[in-house]
Amino acid sequence: AQSVTQLDSQVPVFEEAPVELRCNYSSSVSVYLFWYVQYPNQGLQLLLKYLSGSTLVESINGFEAEFNKSQTSFHLRKPSVHISDTAEYFCAVIGQGTSGSRLTFGEGTQLTVNP
Amino acid sequence: NAGVMQNPRHLVRRRGQEARLRCSPMKGHSHVYWYRQLPEEGLKFMVYLQKENIIDESGMPKERFSAEFPKEGPSILRIQQVVRGDSAAYFCASSPRDRGYEQYFGPGTRLTVT
C-alpha cells in the first residue's frame, strides 16, 4: 500500500516568484510518481511523471520535479510562475510492476498566483 | 483523437433517486478506473475494470454502489438511493492494457444530491 502527503494545502505567491510544492510518499514497493494539475471545474491533466532514469523530470510549461529516493520525496518547482498557473496540484504514486492498478493521490495543494 | 469522455458533466438528484454516470475510455484503451473527489479532498480510488470484468473494487462503498464495463458501450458507475454524502466529483480514467500507470482522466461528473 502507498500513501502520499502534500505538506501545504495552500500556497499563495506573487507572479514571477519561484514556487515549490512539496510531496512525500510512503510505499513498501518501488513506485512511479506523478504530478497532476486541476483547473477549476475541470478534470486532471498529467503535468509530469517519473518512471525511471534521470531523477529530474520537466514539463513543457516550465515545471520540474526531482525524485529523491532517500527522502521519499517528489517536490514540484517552477522558477517563475504566471497567473495562469493558478490551479490545484496533486501528487500521485502507483506501485511498479502492476499492469493496472490504483493511483494514490495526495490531498492537493492550491497554488494561487497573485499579480 | 478524442480523450476520455464522461457524461453528464453535472447531475442533480434528490435523496433516494438513482444516479448513473457514464465513461467512454480513450480509443485503444481497455482499462477503466473510477475515482471520487469529495469537497476539499484529493481523489480516492473506487474501482478498476476491464471489459466485462471487475478487477479491483476495494475502494467501492459496500452498499448502493456498482460499476460495470460491458463488451459494448461505456463504463457505468451506478449509485442507488443517493444520499447527501454522495455529492462529489466522480472522475473516470483509462489506460492502455500494458501500461496501467499511464492513466488519462476525463472531465468528471459533478453529482449534487439535494
JSON list of N, CA and C in Angstrom, two decimals, chain A residues 28-92:
[
{"chain": "A", "resi": 28, "resn": "SER", "atom": "N", "xyz": [5.82, 0.36, 0.38]},
{"chain": "A", "resi": 28, "resn": "SER", "atom": "CA", "xyz": [6.62, -0.83, 0.66]},
{"chain": "A", "resi": 28, "resn": "SER", "atom": "C", "xyz": [7.25, -1.39, -0.61]},
{"chain": "A", "resi": 29, "resn": "VAL", "atom": "N", "xyz": [6.86, -0.84, -1.77]},
{"chain": "A", "resi": 29, "resn": "VAL", "atom": "CA", "xyz": [7.42, -1.26, -3.05]},
{"chain": "A", "resi": 29, "resn": "VAL", "atom": "C", "xyz": [7.89, -0.03, -3.81]},
{"chain": "A", "resi": 30, "resn": "SER", "atom": "N", "xyz": [8.66, -0.26, -4.87]},
{"chain": "A", "resi": 30, "resn": "SER", "atom": "CA", "xyz": [9.08, 0.86, -5.71]},
{"chain": "A", "resi": 30, "resn": "SER", "atom": "C", "xyz": [7.87, 1.42, -6.43]},
{"chain": "A", "resi": 31, "resn": "VAL", "atom": "N", "xyz": [7.91, 2.72, -6.68]},
{"chain": "A", "resi": 31, "resn": "VAL", "atom": "CA", "xyz": [6.74, 3.40, -7.25]},
{"chain": "A", "resi": 31, "resn": "VAL", "atom": "C", "xyz": [7.11, 4.23, -8.46]},
{"chain": "A", "resi": 32, "resn": "TYR", "atom": "N", "xyz": [6.09, 4.53, -9.25]},
{"chain": "A", "resi": 32, "resn": "TYR", "atom": "CA", "xyz": [6.16, 5.59, -10.24]},
{"chain": "A", "resi": 32, "resn": "TYR", "atom": "C", "xyz": [5.48, 6.80, -9.61]},
{"chain": "A", "resi": 33, "resn": "LEU", "atom": "N", "xyz": [5.93, 8.00, -10.00]},
{"chain": "A", "resi": 33, "resn": "LEU", "atom": "CA", "xyz": [5.42, 9.22, -9.37]},
{"chain": "A", "resi": 33, "resn": "LEU", "atom": "C", "xyz": [4.91, 10.19, -10.42]},
{"chain": "A", "resi": 34, "resn": "PHE", "atom": "N", "xyz": [3.87, 10.94, -10.04]},
{"chain": "A", "resi": 34, "resn": "PHE", "atom": "CA", "xyz": [3.20, 11.83, -10.97]},
{"chain": "A", "resi": 34, "resn": "PHE", "atom": "C", "xyz": [2.80, 13.13, -10.28]},
{"chain": "A", "resi": 35, "resn": "TRP", "atom": "N", "xyz": [2.75, 14.17, -11.07]},
{"chain": "A", "resi": 35, "resn": "TRP", "atom": "CA", "xyz": [2.07, 15.40, -10.68]},
{"chain": "A", "resi": 35, "resn": "TRP", "atom": "C", "xyz": [0.96, 15.66, -11.70]},
{"chain": "A", "resi": 36, "resn": "TYR", "atom": "N", "xyz": [-0.25, 15.90, -11.16]},
{"chain": "A", "resi": 36, "resn": "TYR", "atom": "CA", "xyz": [-1.39, 16.27, -11.99]},
{"chain": "A", "resi": 36, "resn": "TYR", "atom": "C", "xyz": [-1.81, 17.69, -11.62]},
{"chain": "A", "resi": 37, "resn": "VAL", "atom": "N", "xyz": [-2.40, 18.42, -12.59]},
{"chain": "A", "resi": 37, "resn": "VAL", "atom": "CA", "xyz": [-2.92, 19.75, -12.34]},
{"chain": "A", "resi": 37, "resn": "VAL", "atom": "C", "xyz": [-4.42, 19.74, -12.66]},
{"chain": "A", "resi": 38, "resn": "GLN", "atom": "N", "xyz": [-5.17, 20.43, -11.81]},
{"chain": "A", "resi": 38, "resn": "GLN", "atom": "CA", "xyz": [-6.62, 20.52, -12.00]},
{"chain": "A", "resi": 38, "resn": "GLN", "atom": "C", "xyz": [-7.03, 21.98, -11.97]},
{"chain": "A", "resi": 39, "resn": "TYR", "atom": "N", "xyz": [-7.52, 22.48, -13.10]},
{"chain": "A", "resi": 39, "resn": "TYR", "atom": "CA", "xyz": [-8.06, 23.83, -13.16]},
{"chain": "A", "resi": 39, "resn": "TYR", "atom": "C", "xyz": [-9.52, 23.79, -12.71]},
{"chain": "A", "resi": 40, "resn": "PRO", "atom": "N", "xyz": [-10.07, 24.91, -12.26]},
{"chain": "A", "resi": 40, "resn": "PRO", "atom": "CA", "xyz": [-11.42, 24.91, -11.69]},
{"chain": "A", "resi": 40, "resn": "PRO", "atom": "C", "xyz": [-12.45, 24.22, -12.58]},
{"chain": "A", "resi": 41, "resn": "ASN", "atom": "N", "xyz": [-13.20, 23.32, -11.98]},
{"chain": "A", "resi": 41, "resn": "ASN", "atom": "CA", "xyz": [-14.29, 22.61, -12.65]},
{"chain": "A", "resi": 41, "resn": "ASN", "atom": "C", "xyz": [-13.84, 21.81, -13.86]},
{"chain": "A", "resi": 42, "resn": "GLN", "atom": "N", "xyz": [-12.60, 21.37, -13.84]},
{"chain": "A", "resi": 42, "resn": "GLN", "atom": "CA", "xyz": [-12.10, 20.54, -14.93]},
{"chain": "A", "resi": 42, "resn": "GLN", "atom": "C", "xyz": [-11.52, 19.25, -14.37]},
{"chain": "A", "resi": 43, "resn": "GLY", "atom": "N", "xyz": [-11.17, 18.36, -15.28]},
{"chain": "A", "resi": 43, "resn": "GLY", "atom": "CA", "xyz": [-10.54, 17.11, -14.88]},
{"chain": "A", "resi": 43, "resn": "GLY", "atom": "C", "xyz": [-9.07, 17.28, -14.62]},
{"chain": "A", "resi": 44, "resn": "LEU", "atom": "N", "xyz": [-8.39, 16.18, -14.36]},
{"chain": "A", "resi": 44, "resn": "LEU", "atom": "CA", "xyz": [-6.96, 16.22, -14.07]},
{"chain": "A", "resi": 44, "resn": "LEU", "atom": "C", "xyz": [-6.15, 16.08, -15.35]},
{"chain": "A", "resi": 45, "resn": "GLN", "atom": "N", "xyz": [-5.11, 16.90, -15.44]},
{"chain": "A", "resi": 45, "resn": "GLN", "atom": "CA", "xyz": [-4.18, 16.80, -16.57]},
{"chain": "A", "resi": 45, "resn": "GLN", "atom": "C", "xyz": [-2.82, 16.38, -16.03]},
{"chain": "A", "resi": 46, "resn": "LEU", "atom": "N", "xyz": [-2.20, 15.43, -16.70]},
{"chain": "A", "resi": 46, "resn": "LEU", "atom": "CA", "xyz": [-0.88, 14.99, -16.28]},
{"chain": "A", "resi": 46, "resn": "LEU", "atom": "C", "xyz": [0.13, 16.10, -16.57]},
{"chain": "A", "resi": 47, "resn": "LEU", "atom": "N", "xyz": [0.87, 16.50, -15.53]},
{"chain": "A", "resi": 47, "resn": "LEU", "atom": "CA", "xyz": [1.85, 17.57, -15.67]},
{"chain": "A", "resi": 47, "resn": "LEU", "atom": "C", "xyz": [3.24, 16.98, -15.96]},
{"chain": "A", "resi": 48, "resn": "LEU", "atom": "N", "xyz": [3.65, 16.00, -15.16]},
{"chain": "A", "resi": 48, "resn": "LEU", "atom": "CA", "xyz": [4.89, 15.29, -15.42]},
{"chain": "A", "resi": 48, "resn": "LEU", "atom": "C", "xyz": [4.90, 13.99, -14.63]},
{"chain": "A", "resi": 49, "resn": "LYS", "atom": "N", "xyz": [5.85, 13.12, -15.01]},
{"chain": "A", "resi": 49, "resn": "LYS", "atom": "CA", "xyz": [5.91, 11.80, -14.38]},
{"chain": "A", "resi": 49, "resn": "LYS", "atom": "C", "xyz": [7.36, 11.35, -14.26]},
{"chain": "A", "resi": 50, "resn": "TYR", "atom": "N", "xyz": [7.61, 10.55, -13.24]},
{"chain": "A", "resi": 50, "resn": "TYR", "atom": "CA", "xyz": [8.89, 9.88, -13.09]},
{"chain": "A", "resi": 50, "resn": "TYR", "atom": "C", "xyz": [8.65, 8.38, -13.17]},
{"chain": "A", "resi": 51, "resn": "LEU", "atom": "N", "xyz": [9.28, 7.75, -14.15]},
{"chain": "A", "resi": 51, "resn": "LEU", "atom": "CA", "xyz": [9.17, 6.29, -14.28]},
{"chain": "A", "resi": 51, "resn": "LEU", "atom": "C", "xyz": [10.51, 5.63, -13.99]},
{"chain": "A", "resi": 52, "resn": "SER", "atom": "N", "xyz": [11.57, 6.18, -14.56]},
{"chain": "A", "resi": 52, "resn": "SER", "atom": "CA", "xyz": [12.91, 5.65, -14.35]},
{"chain": "A", "resi": 52, "resn": "SER", "atom": "C", "xyz": [13.90, 6.64, -14.95]},
{"chain": "A", "resi": 53, "resn": "GLY", "atom": "N", "xyz": [15.19, 6.35, -14.79]},
{"chain": "A", "resi": 53, "resn": "GLY", "atom": "CA", "xyz": [16.20, 7.19, -15.42]},
{"chain": "A", "resi": 53, "resn": "GLY", "atom": "C", "xyz": [16.53, 8.42, -14.59]},
{"chain": "A", "resi": 54, "resn": "SER", "atom": "N", "xyz": [16.74, 9.54, -15.27]},
{"chain": "A", "resi": 54, "resn": "SER", "atom": "CA", "xyz": [17.10, 10.78, -14.60]},
{"chain": "A", "resi": 54, "resn": "SER", "atom": "C", "xyz": [16.06, 11.14, -13.54]},
{"chain": "A", "resi": 55, "resn": "THR", "atom": "N", "xyz": [16.56, 11.51, -12.37]},
{"chain": "A", "resi": 55, "resn": "THR", "atom": "CA", "xyz": [15.64, 11.82, -11.26]},
{"chain": "A", "resi": 55, "resn": "THR", "atom": "C", "xyz": [14.99, 13.19, -11.41]},
{"chain": "A", "resi": 56, "resn": "LEU", "atom": "N", "xyz": [15.46, 13.99, -12.35]},
{"chain": "A", "resi": 56, "resn": "LEU", "atom": "CA", "xyz": [14.87, 15.31, -12.60]},
{"chain": "A", "resi": 56, "resn": "LEU", "atom": "C", "xyz": [14.03, 15.22, -13.86]},
{"chain": "A", "resi": 57, "resn": "VAL", "atom": "N", "xyz": [12.75, 15.51, -13.73]},
{"chain": "A", "resi": 57, "resn": "VAL", "atom": "CA", "xyz": [11.85, 15.47, -14.88]},
{"chain": "A", "resi": 57, "resn": "VAL", "atom": "C", "xyz": [11.24, 16.85, -15.08]},
{"chain": "A", "resi": 58, "resn": "GLU", "atom": "N", "xyz": [10.95, 17.18, -16.33]},
{"chain": "A", "resi": 58, "resn": "GLU", "atom": "CA", "xyz": [10.47, 18.52, -16.67]},
{"chain": "A", "resi": 58, "resn": "GLU", "atom": "C", "xyz": [9.19, 18.44, -17.48]},
{"chain": "A", "resi": 59, "resn": "SER", "atom": "N", "xyz": [8.37, 19.49, -17.33]},
{"chain": "A", "resi": 59, "resn": "SER", "atom": "CA", "xyz": [7.17, 19.60, -18.15]},
{"chain": "A", "resi": 59, "resn": "SER", "atom": "C", "xyz": [7.41, 20.65, -19.24]},
{"chain": "A", "resi": 60, "resn": "ILE", "atom": "N", "xyz": [6.47, 20.73, -20.18]},
{"chain": "A", "resi": 60, "resn": "ILE", "atom": "CA", "xyz": [6.65, 21.66, -21.29]},
{"chain": "A", "resi": 60, "resn": "ILE", "atom": "C", "xyz": [6.40, 23.10, -20.87]},
{"chain": "A", "resi": 61, "resn": "ASN", "atom": "N", "xyz": [5.76, 23.32, -19.73]},
{"chain": "A", "resi": 61, "resn": "ASN", "atom": "CA", "xyz": [5.44, 24.69, -19.33]},
{"chain": "A", "resi": 61, "resn": "ASN", "atom": "C", "xyz": [6.29, 25.17, -18.16]},
{"chain": "A", "resi": 62, "resn": "GLY", "atom": "N", "xyz": [7.49, 24.62, -18.02]},
{"chain": "A", "resi": 62, "resn": "GLY", "atom": "CA", "xyz": [8.45, 25.18, -17.09]},
{"chain": "A", "resi": 62, "resn": "GLY", "atom": "C", "xyz": [8.50, 24.57, -15.70]},
{"chain": "A", "resi": 63, "resn": "PHE", "atom": "N", "xyz": [7.60, 23.64, -15.39]},
{"chain": "A", "resi": 63, "resn": "PHE", "atom": "CA", "xyz": [7.66, 22.96, -14.11]},
{"chain": "A", "resi": 63, "resn": "PHE", "atom": "C", "xyz": [8.71, 21.84, -14.16]},
{"chain": "A", "resi": 64, "resn": "GLU", "atom": "N", "xyz": [9.28, 21.54, -13.01]},
{"chain": "A", "resi": 64, "resn": "GLU", "atom": "CA", "xyz": [10.18, 20.40, -12.89]},
{"chain": "A", "resi": 64, "resn": "GLU", "atom": "C", "xyz": [9.96, 19.74, -11.53]},
{"chain": "A", "resi": 65, "resn": "ALA", "atom": "N", "xyz": [10.31, 18.47, -11.46]},
{"chain": "A", "resi": 65, "resn": "ALA", "atom": "CA", "xyz": [10.20, 17.75, -10.18]},
{"chain": "A", "resi": 65, "resn": "ALA", "atom": "C", "xyz": [11.39, 16.83, -10.07]},
{"chain": "A", "resi": 66, "resn": "GLU", "atom": "N", "xyz": [11.85, 16.64, -8.86]},
{"chain": "A", "resi": 66, "resn": "GLU", "atom": "CA", "xyz": [13.01, 15.78, -8.63]},
{"chain": "A", "resi": 66, "resn": "GLU", "atom": "C", "xyz": [12.65, 14.65, -7.69]},
{"chain": "A", "resi": 67, "resn": "PHE", "atom": "N", "xyz": [12.92, 13.43, -8.14]},
{"chain": "A", "resi": 67, "resn": "PHE", "atom": "CA", "xyz": [12.68, 12.25, -7.32]},
{"chain": "A", "resi": 67, "resn": "PHE", "atom": "C", "xyz": [13.87, 12.05, -6.39]},
{"chain": "A", "resi": 68, "resn": "ASN", "atom": "N", "xyz": [13.60, 12.02, -5.09]},
{"chain": "A", "resi": 68, "resn": "ASN", "atom": "CA", "xyz": [14.64, 11.78, -4.11]},
{"chain": "A", "resi": 68, "resn": "ASN", "atom": "C", "xyz": [14.27, 10.52, -3.34]},
{"chain": "A", "resi": 69, "resn": "LYS", "atom": "N", "xyz": [14.94, 9.43, -3.69]},
{"chain": "A", "resi": 69, "resn": "LYS", "atom": "CA", "xyz": [14.55, 8.14, -3.11]},
{"chain": "A", "resi": 69, "resn": "LYS", "atom": "C", "xyz": [14.85, 8.07, -1.62]},
{"chain": "A", "resi": 70, "resn": "SER", "atom": "N", "xyz": [15.97, 8.64, -1.20]},
{"chain": "A", "resi": 70, "resn": "SER", "atom": "CA", "xyz": [16.35, 8.54, 0.21]},
{"chain": "A", "resi": 70, "resn": "SER", "atom": "C", "xyz": [15.38, 9.33, 1.10]},
{"chain": "A", "resi": 71, "resn": "GLN", "atom": "N", "xyz": [14.86, 10.43, 0.57]},
{"chain": "A", "resi": 71, "resn": "GLN", "atom": "CA", "xyz": [13.91, 11.24, 1.33]},
{"chain": "A", "resi": 71, "resn": "GLN", "atom": "C", "xyz": [12.47, 10.94, 0.95]},
{"chain": "A", "resi": 72, "resn": "THR", "atom": "N", "xyz": [12.27, 9.99, 0.07]},
{"chain": "A", "resi": 72, "resn": "THR", "atom": "CA", "xyz": [10.93, 9.63, -0.44]},
{"chain": "A", "resi": 72, "resn": "THR", "atom": "C", "xyz": [10.12, 10.89, -0.77]},
{"chain": "A", "resi": 73, "resn": "SER", "atom": "N", "xyz": [10.73, 11.73, -1.59]},
{"chain": "A", "resi": 73, "resn": "SER", "atom": "CA", "xyz": [10.06, 12.99, -1.96]},
{"chain": "A", "resi": 73, "resn": "SER", "atom": "C", "xyz": [10.03, 13.16, -3.47]},
{"chain": "A", "resi": 74, "resn": "PHE", "atom": "N", "xyz": [9.10, 14.00, -3.91]},
{"chain": "A", "resi": 74, "resn": "PHE", "atom": "CA", "xyz": [8.95, 14.32, -5.34]},
{"chain": "A", "resi": 74, "resn": "PHE", "atom": "C", "xyz": [8.39, 15.74, -5.41]},
{"chain": "A", "resi": 75, "resn": "HIS", "atom": "N", "xyz": [9.20, 16.70, -5.01]},
{"chain": "A", "resi": 75, "resn": "HIS", "atom": "CA", "xyz": [8.74, 18.09, -4.93]},
{"chain": "A", "resi": 75, "resn": "HIS", "atom": "C", "xyz": [8.67, 18.71, -6.32]},
{"chain": "A", "resi": 76, "resn": "LEU", "atom": "N", "xyz": [7.68, 19.56, -6.49]},
{"chain": "A", "resi": 76, "resn": "LEU", "atom": "CA", "xyz": [7.44, 20.25, -7.78]},
{"chain": "A", "resi": 76, "resn": "LEU", "atom": "C", "xyz": [7.92, 21.69, -7.66]},
{"chain": "A", "resi": 77, "resn": "ARG", "atom": "N", "xyz": [8.64, 22.16, -8.67]},
{"chain": "A", "resi": 77, "resn": "ARG", "atom": "CA", "xyz": [9.20, 23.51, -8.62]},
{"chain": "A", "resi": 77, "resn": "ARG", "atom": "C", "xyz": [8.98, 24.24, -9.95]},
{"chain": "A", "resi": 78, "resn": "LYS", "atom": "N", "xyz": [8.91, 25.56, -9.85]},
{"chain": "A", "resi": 78, "resn": "LYS", "atom": "CA", "xyz": [8.93, 26.40, -11.03]},
{"chain": "A", "resi": 78, "resn": "LYS", "atom": "C", "xyz": [9.66, 27.68, -10.67]},
{"chain": "A", "resi": 79, "resn": "PRO", "atom": "N", "xyz": [10.63, 28.10, -11.46]},
{"chain": "A", "resi": 79, "resn": "PRO", "atom": "CA", "xyz": [11.44, 29.26, -11.08]},
{"chain": "A", "resi": 79, "resn": "PRO", "atom": "C", "xyz": [10.70, 30.59, -11.18]},
{"chain": "A", "resi": 80, "resn": "SER", "atom": "N", "xyz": [9.64, 30.65, -12.02]},
{"chain": "A", "resi": 80, "resn": "SER", "atom": "CA", "xyz": [8.93, 31.92, -12.19]},
{"chain": "A", "resi": 80, "resn": "SER", "atom": "C", "xyz": [7.50, 31.60, -12.62]},
{"chain": "A", "resi": 81, "resn": "VAL", "atom": "N", "xyz": [6.54, 31.87, -11.73]},
{"chain": "A", "resi": 81, "resn": "VAL", "atom": "CA", "xyz": [5.15, 31.46, -12.02]},
{"chain": "A", "resi": 81, "resn": "VAL", "atom": "C", "xyz": [4.38, 32.56, -12.71]},
{"chain": "A", "resi": 82, "resn": "HIS", "atom": "N", "xyz": [3.31, 32.14, -13.41]},
{"chain": "A", "resi": 82, "resn": "HIS", "atom": "CA", "xyz": [2.40, 33.06, -14.09]},
{"chain": "A", "resi": 82, "resn": "HIS", "atom": "C", "xyz": [1.01, 32.96, -13.47]},
{"chain": "A", "resi": 83, "resn": "ILE", "atom": "N", "xyz": [0.22, 33.98, -13.71]},
{"chain": "A", "resi": 83, "resn": "ILE", "atom": "CA", "xyz": [-1.16, 33.98, -13.23]},
{"chain": "A", "resi": 83, "resn": "ILE", "atom": "C", "xyz": [-1.88, 32.71, -13.67]},
{"chain": "A", "resi": 84, "resn": "SER", "atom": "N", "xyz": [-1.59, 32.28, -14.88]},
{"chain": "A", "resi": 84, "resn": "SER", "atom": "CA", "xyz": [-2.27, 31.11, -15.45]},
{"chain": "A", "resi": 84, "resn": "SER", "atom": "C", "xyz": [-1.89, 29.79, -14.77]},
{"chain": "A", "resi": 85, "resn": "ASP", "atom": "N", "xyz": [-0.88, 29.81, -13.90]},
{"chain": "A", "resi": 85, "resn": "ASP", "atom": "CA", "xyz": [-0.51, 28.60, -13.15]},
{"chain": "A", "resi": 85, "resn": "ASP", "atom": "C", "xyz": [-1.42, 28.37, -11.95]},
{"chain": "A", "resi": 86, "resn": "THR", "atom": "N", "xyz": [-2.30, 29.31, -11.67]},
{"chain": "A", "resi": 86, "resn": "THR", "atom": "CA", "xyz": [-3.24, 29.15, -10.56]},
{"chain": "A", "resi": 86, "resn": "THR", "atom": "C", "xyz": [-4.11, 27.93, -10.80]},
{"chain": "A", "resi": 87, "resn": "ALA", "atom": "N", "xyz": [-4.04, 26.98, -9.88]},
{"chain": "A", "resi": 87, "resn": "ALA", "atom": "CA", "xyz": [-4.75, 25.70, -10.04]},
{"chain": "A", "resi": 87, "resn": "ALA", "atom": "C", "xyz": [-4.48, 24.85, -8.80]},
{"chain": "A", "resi": 88, "resn": "GLU", "atom": "N", "xyz": [-5.13, 23.68, -8.77]},
{"chain": "A", "resi": 88, "resn": "GLU", "atom": "CA", "xyz": [-4.85, 22.71, -7.71]},
{"chain": "A", "resi": 88, "resn": "GLU", "atom": "C", "xyz": [-3.89, 21.67, -8.29]},
{"chain": "A", "resi": 89, "resn": "TYR", "atom": "N", "xyz": [-2.88, 21.32, -7.51]},
{"chain": "A", "resi": 89, "resn": "TYR", "atom": "CA", "xyz": [-1.86, 20.39, -7.96]},
{"chain": "A", "resi": 89, "resn": "TYR", "atom": "C", "xyz": [-1.89, 19.15, -7.07]},
{"chain": "A", "resi": 90, "resn": "PHE", "atom": "N", "xyz": [-1.91, 17.99, -7.71]},
{"chain": "A", "resi": 90, "resn": "PHE", "atom": "CA", "xyz": [-1.98, 16.73, -6.98]},
{"chain": "A", "resi": 90, "resn": "PHE", "atom": "C", "xyz": [-0.75, 15.88, -7.29]},
{"chain": "A", "resi": 91, "resn": "CYS", "atom": "N", "xyz": [-0.13, 15.38, -6.24]},
{"chain": "A", "resi": 91, "resn": "CYS", "atom": "CA", "xyz": [0.95, 14.42, -6.36]},
{"chain": "A", "resi": 91, "resn": "CYS", "atom": "C", "xyz": [0.33, 13.02, -6.25]},
{"chain": "A", "resi": 92, "resn": "ALA", "atom": "N", "xyz": [0.82, 12.07, -7.03]},
{"chain": "A", "resi": 92, "resn": "ALA", "atom": "CA", "xyz": [0.24, 10.72, -7.00]},
{"chain": "A", "resi": 92, "resn": "ALA", "atom": "C", "xyz": [1.33, 9.68, -7.22]}
]
